[in-house]
Amino acid sequence: MRSSTVRSSLRALLSMTLVAVFAIGVQGPALATAQIGQSGVHGKYHVTDTKAKPGARCRYDGAAGTWYLQRIHVRAPTIYGSSAKHRSVGYRLLLQRRTSHGWKTVQRSTLISGVADKNTAATLTGATVVRDVDVAPNWPRYRAALKLIWWDAHAKVQGSVLLAIKHHRRSYDGSVTRVCPGRTPTGVAQS
């Protein structure tokens, strides 16, 4: 009786371990980005976004005792296809402004795309949005978000994932925070 109980316990432990390993393999390492939207069918992806390696860089220029947000840049995400066949994948960097109703996208980068399958990631480049003060004024706070996109064999979008970057490195003081102000006094870090 005991040996069958031990075998059953070992099988259960092995099953739980395999489920955990499979889940980690499918999902990838824990992402610091926050998933804020998803639709359709998509493949695996990874975005580096930690305090040590922030997901976005906010470039500032100074004038008359104040730093002004000039642009936001992100490294390319790693995007795999959703099937064994090569298909187009891509992403856009979104500049989002904090409003009283939540985050609103005010500018988008050009679409950056490539070809990938389930086992081979697309070769993509980083993206930059230069802030246009007519649509993105100086007073609000901004963040970077990524829209990852997967297309089917007929060039129709089959799925997308929307991610908010949580770590932004500011050029004026090197600090890493959740947002980047459009304007800040020289030498003053805001979060």
PDB file of C-alpha atoms in Angstrom:
ATOM      1  CA  MET A   1       0.000   0.000   0.000  1.00  0.00           C
ATOM      2  CA  ARG A   2       2.765   2.439   0.894  1.00  0.00           C
ATOM      3  CA  SER A   3       4.719   1.971  -2.322  1.00  0.00           C
ATOM      4  CA  SER A   4       1.610   2.678  -4.424  1.00  0.00           C
ATOM      5  CA  THR A   5       0.945   5.823  -2.349  1.00  0.00           C
ATOM      6  CA  VAL A   6       4.554   6.938  -2.830  1.00  0.00           C
ATOM      7  CA  ARG A   7       4.324   6.255  -6.595  1.00  0.00           C
ATOM      8  CA  SER A   8       1.070   8.207  -6.799  1.00  0.00           C
ATOM      9  CA  SER A   9       2.629  11.098  -4.895  1.00  0.00           C
ATOM     10  CA  LEU A  10       5.694  11.061  -7.159  1.00  0.00           C
ATOM     11  CA  ARG A  11       3.495  11.007 -10.286  1.00  0.00           C
ATOM     12  CA  ALA A  12       1.487  13.938  -8.948  1.00  0.00           C
ATOM     13  CA  LEU A  13       4.685  15.853  -8.153  1.00  0.00           C
ATOM     14  CA  LEU A  14       6.112  15.083 -11.594  1.00  0.00           C
ATOM     15  CA  SER A  15       2.869  16.212 -13.254  1.00  0.00           C
ATOM     16  CA  MET A  16       2.857  19.485 -11.323  1.00  0.00           C
ATOM     17  CA  THR A  17       6.526  20.056 -12.200  1.00  0.00           C
ATOM     18  CA  LEU A  18       5.869  19.444 -15.903  1.00  0.00           C
ATOM     19  CA  VAL A  19       2.896  21.808 -15.861  1.00  0.00           C
ATOM     20  CA  ALA A  20       5.038  24.481 -14.179  1.00  0.00           C
ATOM     21  CA  VAL A  21       7.917  24.008 -16.651  1.00  0.00           C
ATOM     22  CA  PHE A  22       5.509  24.104 -19.616  1.00  0.00           C
ATOM     23  CA  ALA A  23       3.855  27.270 -18.296  1.00  0.00           C
ATOM     24  CA  ILE A  24       7.232  28.980 -17.868  1.00  0.00           C
ATOM     25  CA  GLY A  25       8.310  27.904 -21.360  1.00  0.00           C
ATOM     26  CA  VAL A  26       5.119  29.215 -22.953  1.00  0.00           C
ATOM     27  CA  GLN A  27       4.899  32.471 -21.023  1.00  0.00           C
ATOM     28  CA  GLY A  28       8.632  33.205 -20.794  1.00  0.00           C
ATOM     29  CA  PRO A  29      10.203  34.967 -17.843  1.00  0.00           C
ATOM     30  CA  ALA A  30       8.125  37.321 -15.734  1.00  0.00           C
ATOM     31  CA  LEU A  31       7.723  40.601 -17.561  1.00  0.00           C
ATOM     32  CA  ALA A  32       7.954  43.929 -15.802  1.00  0.00           C
ATOM     33  CA  THR A  33       5.699  45.486 -18.426  1.00  0.00           C
ATOM     34  CA  ALA A  34       1.995  45.529 -17.648  1.00  0.00           C
ATOM     35  CA  GLN A  35      -0.320  43.938 -20.193  1.00  0.00           C
ATOM     36  CA  ILE A  36      -3.171  46.395 -20.662  1.00  0.00           C
ATOM     37  CA  GLY A  37      -4.900  44.825 -23.650  1.00  0.00           C
ATOM     38  CA  GLN A  38      -5.047  41.771 -25.874  1.00  0.00           C
ATOM     39  CA  SER A  39      -7.058  40.507 -28.826  1.00  0.00           C
ATOM     40  CA  GLY A  40      -7.058  37.497 -31.125  1.00  0.00           C
ATOM     41  CA  VAL A  41      -4.286  34.915 -31.441  1.00  0.00           C
ATOM     42  CA  HIS A  42      -0.703  35.851 -30.737  1.00  0.00           C
ATOM     43  CA  GLY A  43       2.687  34.202 -30.193  1.00  0.00           C
ATOM     44  CA  LYS A  44       5.312  34.481 -27.473  1.00  0.00           C
ATOM     45  CA  TYR A  45       7.109  37.748 -26.811  1.00  0.00           C
ATOM     46  CA  HIS A  46       9.572  39.295 -24.401  1.00  0.00           C
ATOM     47  CA  VAL A  47      10.272  42.912 -23.452  1.00  0.00           C
ATOM     48  CA  THR A  48      13.233  43.866 -21.284  1.00  0.00           C
ATOM     49  CA  ASP A  49      11.873  46.323 -18.711  1.00  0.00           C
ATOM     50  CA  THR A  50      13.576  46.306 -15.308  1.00  0.00           C
ATOM     51  CA  LYS A  51      15.061  48.963 -13.046  1.00  0.00           C
ATOM     52  CA  ALA A  52      18.544  47.888 -14.161  1.00  0.00           C
ATOM     53  CA  LYS A  53      17.503  47.797 -17.846  1.00  0.00           C
ATOM     54  CA  PRO A  54      14.553  50.181 -18.289  1.00  0.00           C
ATOM     55  CA  GLY A  55      12.139  49.507 -21.134  1.00  0.00           C
ATOM     56  CA  ALA A  56      12.192  53.148 -22.308  1.00  0.00           C
ATOM     57  CA  ARG A  57      14.553  56.114 -22.398  1.00  0.00           C
ATOM     58  CA  CYS A  58      13.158  59.637 -22.111  1.00  0.00           C
ATOM     59  CA  ARG A  59      15.403  62.234 -23.757  1.00  0.00           C
ATOM     60  CA  TYR A  60      15.189  65.793 -22.427  1.00  0.00           C
ATOM     61  CA  ASP A  61      16.547  69.113 -23.617  1.00  0.00           C
ATOM     62  CA  GLY A  62      17.027  72.027 -21.232  1.00  0.00           C
ATOM     63  CA  ALA A  63      16.145  75.685 -21.622  1.00  0.00           C
ATOM     64  CA  ALA A  64      15.840  78.559 -19.121  1.00  0.00           C
ATOM     65  CA  GLY A  65      16.096  76.391 -15.997  1.00  0.00           C
ATOM     66  CA  THR A  66      13.655  73.727 -17.231  1.00  0.00           C
ATOM     67  CA  TRP A  67      13.971  70.300 -18.868  1.00  0.00           C
ATOM     68  CA  TYR A  68      11.506  69.501 -21.686  1.00  0.00           C
ATOM     69  CA  LEU A  69      10.707  65.977 -22.897  1.00  0.00           C
ATOM     70  CA  GLN A  70      11.963  65.734 -26.461  1.00  0.00           C
ATOM     71  CA  ARG A  71      11.482  62.042 -27.319  1.00  0.00           C
ATOM     72  CA  ILE A  72      10.966  58.525 -25.968  1.00  0.00           C
ATOM     73  CA  HIS A  73      12.907  55.526 -27.288  1.00  0.00           C
ATOM     74  CA  VAL A  74      12.474  51.777 -26.714  1.00  0.00           C
ATOM     75  CA  ARG A  75      14.600  48.764 -27.582  1.00  0.00           C
ATOM     76  CA  ALA A  76      13.008  46.264 -29.938  1.00  0.00           C
ATOM     77  CA  PRO A  77      10.854  43.620 -28.253  1.00  0.00           C
ATOM     78  CA  THR A  78      11.448  39.957 -29.030  1.00  0.00           C
ATOM     79  CA  ILE A  79       8.430  38.662 -30.956  1.00  0.00           C
ATOM     80  CA  TYR A  80       7.850  35.071 -32.087  1.00  0.00           C
ATOM     81  CA  GLY A  81       5.267  33.960 -34.613  1.00  0.00           C
ATOM     82  CA  SER A  82       1.976  32.354 -33.676  1.00  0.00           C
ATOM     83  CA  SER A  83       2.444  29.328 -35.962  1.00  0.00           C
ATOM     84  CA  ALA A  84       5.140  27.037 -37.361  1.00  0.00           C
ATOM     85  CA  LYS A  85       4.994  28.925 -40.671  1.00  0.00           C
ATOM     86  CA  HIS A  86       6.701  32.253 -41.233  1.00  0.00           C
ATOM     87  CA  ARG A  87       4.313  35.158 -40.778  1.00  0.00           C
ATOM     88  CA  SER A  88       4.634  38.902 -40.333  1.00  0.00           C
ATOM     89  CA  VAL A  89       4.881  40.310 -36.818  1.00  0.00           C
ATOM     90  CA  GLY A  90       5.552  43.855 -35.700  1.00  0.00           C
ATOM     91  CA  TYR A  91       5.063  46.601 -33.165  1.00  0.00           C
ATOM     92  CA  ARG A  92       4.506  50.306 -32.639  1.00  0.00           C
ATOM     93  CA  LEU A  93       5.752  52.513 -29.816  1.00  0.00           C
ATOM     94  CA  LEU A  94       2.889  54.554 -28.373  1.00  0.00           C
ATOM     95  CA  LEU A  95       3.418  57.808 -26.477  1.00  0.00           C
ATOM     96  CA  GLN A  96       0.663  57.964 -23.869  1.00  0.00           C
ATOM     97  CA  ARG A  97      -0.394  60.992 -21.823  1.00  0.00           C
ATOM     98  CA  ARG A  98      -1.930  60.772 -18.353  1.00  0.00           C
ATOM     99  CA  THR A  99      -5.424  62.315 -18.291  1.00  0.00           C
ATOM    100  CA  SER A 100      -8.187  62.467 -15.694  1.00  0.00           C
ATOM    101  CA  HIS A 101      -9.779  59.471 -17.474  1.00  0.00           C
ATOM    102  CA  GLY A 102      -6.605  57.322 -17.606  1.00  0.00           C
ATOM    103  CA  TRP A 103      -3.872  56.958 -20.202  1.00  0.00           C
ATOM    104  CA  LYS A 104      -4.504  58.300 -23.721  1.00  0.00           C
ATOM    105  CA  THR A 105      -2.328  57.580 -26.781  1.00  0.00           C
ATOM    106  CA  VAL A 106      -1.281  60.899 -28.347  1.00  0.00           C
ATOM    107  CA  GLN A 107       1.449  59.805 -30.788  1.00  0.00           C
ATOM    108  CA  ARG A 108       2.647  56.606 -32.504  1.00  0.00           C
ATOM    109  CA  SER A 109       5.931  55.527 -34.043  1.00  0.00           C
ATOM    110  CA  THR A 110       6.142  54.070 -37.512  1.00  0.00           C
ATOM    111  CA  LEU A 111       5.287  50.376 -37.738  1.00  0.00           C
ATOM    112  CA  ILE A 112       8.340  48.157 -37.326  1.00  0.00           C
ATOM    113  CA  SER A 113       7.824  44.658 -38.694  1.00  0.00           C
ATOM    114  CA  GLY A 114       9.597  41.445 -39.602  1.00  0.00           C
ATOM    115  CA  VAL A 115       8.991  37.757 -40.188  1.00  0.00           C
ATOM    116  CA  ALA A 116       8.902  35.109 -37.456  1.00  0.00           C
ATOM    117  CA  ASP A 117       7.632  31.643 -36.592  1.00  0.00           C
ATOM    118  CA  LYS A 118       7.065  29.836 -33.284  1.00  0.00           C
ATOM    119  CA  ASN A 119      10.777  29.046 -32.899  1.00  0.00           C
ATOM    120  CA  THR A 120      12.458  32.024 -34.538  1.00  0.00           C
ATOM    121  CA  ALA A 121      11.968  35.624 -33.425  1.00  0.00           C
ATOM    122  CA  ALA A 122      11.743  38.468 -35.923  1.00  0.00           C
ATOM    123  CA  THR A 123      14.748  40.758 -36.325  1.00  0.00           C
ATOM    124  CA  LEU A 124      13.407  44.168 -35.326  1.00  0.00           C
ATOM    125  CA  THR A 125      14.914  47.568 -34.522  1.00  0.00           C
ATOM    126  CA  GLY A 126      14.146  49.964 -31.687  1.00  0.00           C
ATOM    127  CA  ALA A 127      11.568  52.732 -32.062  1.00  0.00           C
ATOM    128  CA  THR A 128      11.442  56.432 -31.203  1.00  0.00           C
ATOM    129  CA  VAL A 129       8.628  58.963 -30.901  1.00  0.00           C
ATOM    130  CA  VAL A 130       9.617  62.633 -31.068  1.00  0.00           C
ATOM    131  CA  ARG A 131       7.105  64.557 -28.970  1.00  0.00           C
ATOM    132  CA  ASP A 132       5.017  67.059 -30.920  1.00  0.00           C
ATOM    133  CA  VAL A 133       4.066  69.820 -28.460  1.00  0.00           C
ATOM    134  CA  ASP A 134       0.914  70.618 -30.480  1.00  0.00           C
ATOM    135  CA  VAL A 135      -0.598  67.192 -29.649  1.00  0.00           C
ATOM    136  CA  ALA A 136       1.471  66.377 -26.556  1.00  0.00           C
ATOM    137  CA  PRO A 137       1.792  69.572 -24.456  1.00  0.00           C
ATOM    138  CA  ASN A 138       4.441  70.200 -21.806  1.00  0.00           C
ATOM    139  CA  TRP A 139       2.304  69.949 -18.661  1.00  0.00           C
ATOM    140  CA  PRO A 140       1.205  66.259 -18.470  1.00  0.00           C
ATOM    141  CA  ARG A 141       3.100  63.103 -17.584  1.00  0.00           C
ATOM    142  CA  TYR A 142       3.936  60.574 -20.291  1.00  0.00           C
ATOM    143  CA  ARG A 143       4.759  56.887 -20.593  1.00  0.00           C
ATOM    144  CA  ALA A 144       5.756  54.480 -23.347  1.00  0.00           C
ATOM    145  CA  ALA A 145       3.484  51.628 -24.390  1.00  0.00           C
ATOM    146  CA  LEU A 146       3.996  48.947 -27.031  1.00  0.00           C
ATOM    147  CA  LYS A 147       1.420  47.485 -29.377  1.00  0.00           C
ATOM    148  CA  LEU A 148       2.667  44.077 -30.579  1.00  0.00           C
ATOM    149  CA  ILE A 149       0.922  42.746 -33.703  1.00  0.00           C
ATOM    150  CA  TRP A 150       0.660  39.323 -35.405  1.00  0.00           C
ATOM    151  CA  TRP A 151      -0.668  38.918 -38.988  1.00  0.00           C
ATOM    152  CA  ASP A 152      -2.129  35.824 -40.652  1.00  0.00           C
ATOM    153  CA  ALA A 153      -1.237  34.349 -44.077  1.00  0.00           C
ATOM    154  CA  HIS A 154      -3.607  36.853 -45.767  1.00  0.00           C
ATOM    155  CA  ALA A 155      -1.961  39.915 -44.179  1.00  0.00           C
ATOM    156  CA  LYS A 156      -4.882  40.490 -41.803  1.00  0.00           C
ATOM    157  CA  VAL A 157      -4.244  41.208 -38.141  1.00  0.00           C
ATOM    158  CA  GLN A 158      -4.904  37.987 -36.238  1.00  0.00           C
ATOM    159  CA  GLY A 159      -3.893  39.226 -32.798  1.00  0.00           C
ATOM    160  CA  SER A 160      -2.303  41.993 -30.765  1.00  0.00           C
ATOM    161  CA  VAL A 161      -1.025  42.685 -27.270  1.00  0.00           C
ATOM    162  CA  LEU A 162      -0.805  46.121 -25.651  1.00  0.00           C
ATOM    163  CA  LEU A 163       1.899  46.582 -22.995  1.00  0.00           C
ATOM    164  CA  ALA A 164       2.666  49.552 -20.727  1.00  0.00           C
ATOM    165  CA  ILE A 165       6.351  50.116 -19.973  1.00  0.00           C
ATOM    166  CA  LYS A 166       6.968  50.440 -16.219  1.00  0.00           C
ATOM    167  CA  HIS A 167      10.581  51.677 -16.165  1.00  0.00           C
ATOM    168  CA  HIS A 168      11.655  54.906 -17.907  1.00  0.00           C
ATOM    169  CA  ARG A 169      15.217  56.294 -17.648  1.00  0.00           C
ATOM    170  CA  ARG A 170      15.309  60.097 -17.784  1.00  0.00           C
ATOM    171  CA  SER A 171      18.268  61.727 -19.531  1.00  0.00           C
ATOM    172  CA  TYR A 172      18.388  64.836 -17.327  1.00  0.00           C
ATOM    173  CA  ASP A 173      19.306  62.991 -14.111  1.00  0.00           C
ATOM    174  CA  GLY A 174      19.557  59.282 -14.994  1.00  0.00           C
ATOM    175  CA  SER A 175      16.692  58.393 -12.654  1.00  0.00           C
ATOM    176  CA  VAL A 176      14.408  55.450 -13.407  1.00  0.00           C
ATOM    177  CA  THR A 177      10.706  56.041 -12.751  1.00  0.00           C
ATOM    178  CA  ARG A 178       7.269  54.970 -13.983  1.00  0.00           C
ATOM    179  CA  VAL A 179       6.555  58.135 -15.992  1.00  0.00           C
ATOM    180  CA  CYS A 180       8.294  61.065 -17.664  1.00  0.00           C
ATOM    181  CA  PRO A 181       6.971  64.603 -17.151  1.00  0.00           C
ATOM    182  CA  GLY A 182       6.649  66.820 -20.210  1.00  0.00           C
ATOM    183  CA  ARG A 183       8.415  69.591 -18.278  1.00  0.00           C
ATOM    184  CA  THR A 184      10.366  69.700 -15.035  1.00  0.00           C
ATOM    185  CA  PRO A 185      12.610  72.320 -13.372  1.00  0.00           C
ATOM    186  CA  THR A 186      16.315  71.697 -13.936  1.00  0.00           C
ATOM    187  CA  GLY A 187      17.717  69.263 -11.384  1.00  0.00           C
ATOM    188  CA  VAL A 188      14.330  68.270  -9.914  1.00  0.00           C
ATOM    189  CA  ALA A 189      13.274  64.640 -10.319  1.00  0.00           C
ATOM    190  CA  GLN A 190       9.523  63.972 -10.303  1.00  0.00           C
ATOM    191  CA  SER A 191       7.849  60.581 -10.151  1.00  0.00           C
TER     192      SER A 191
END
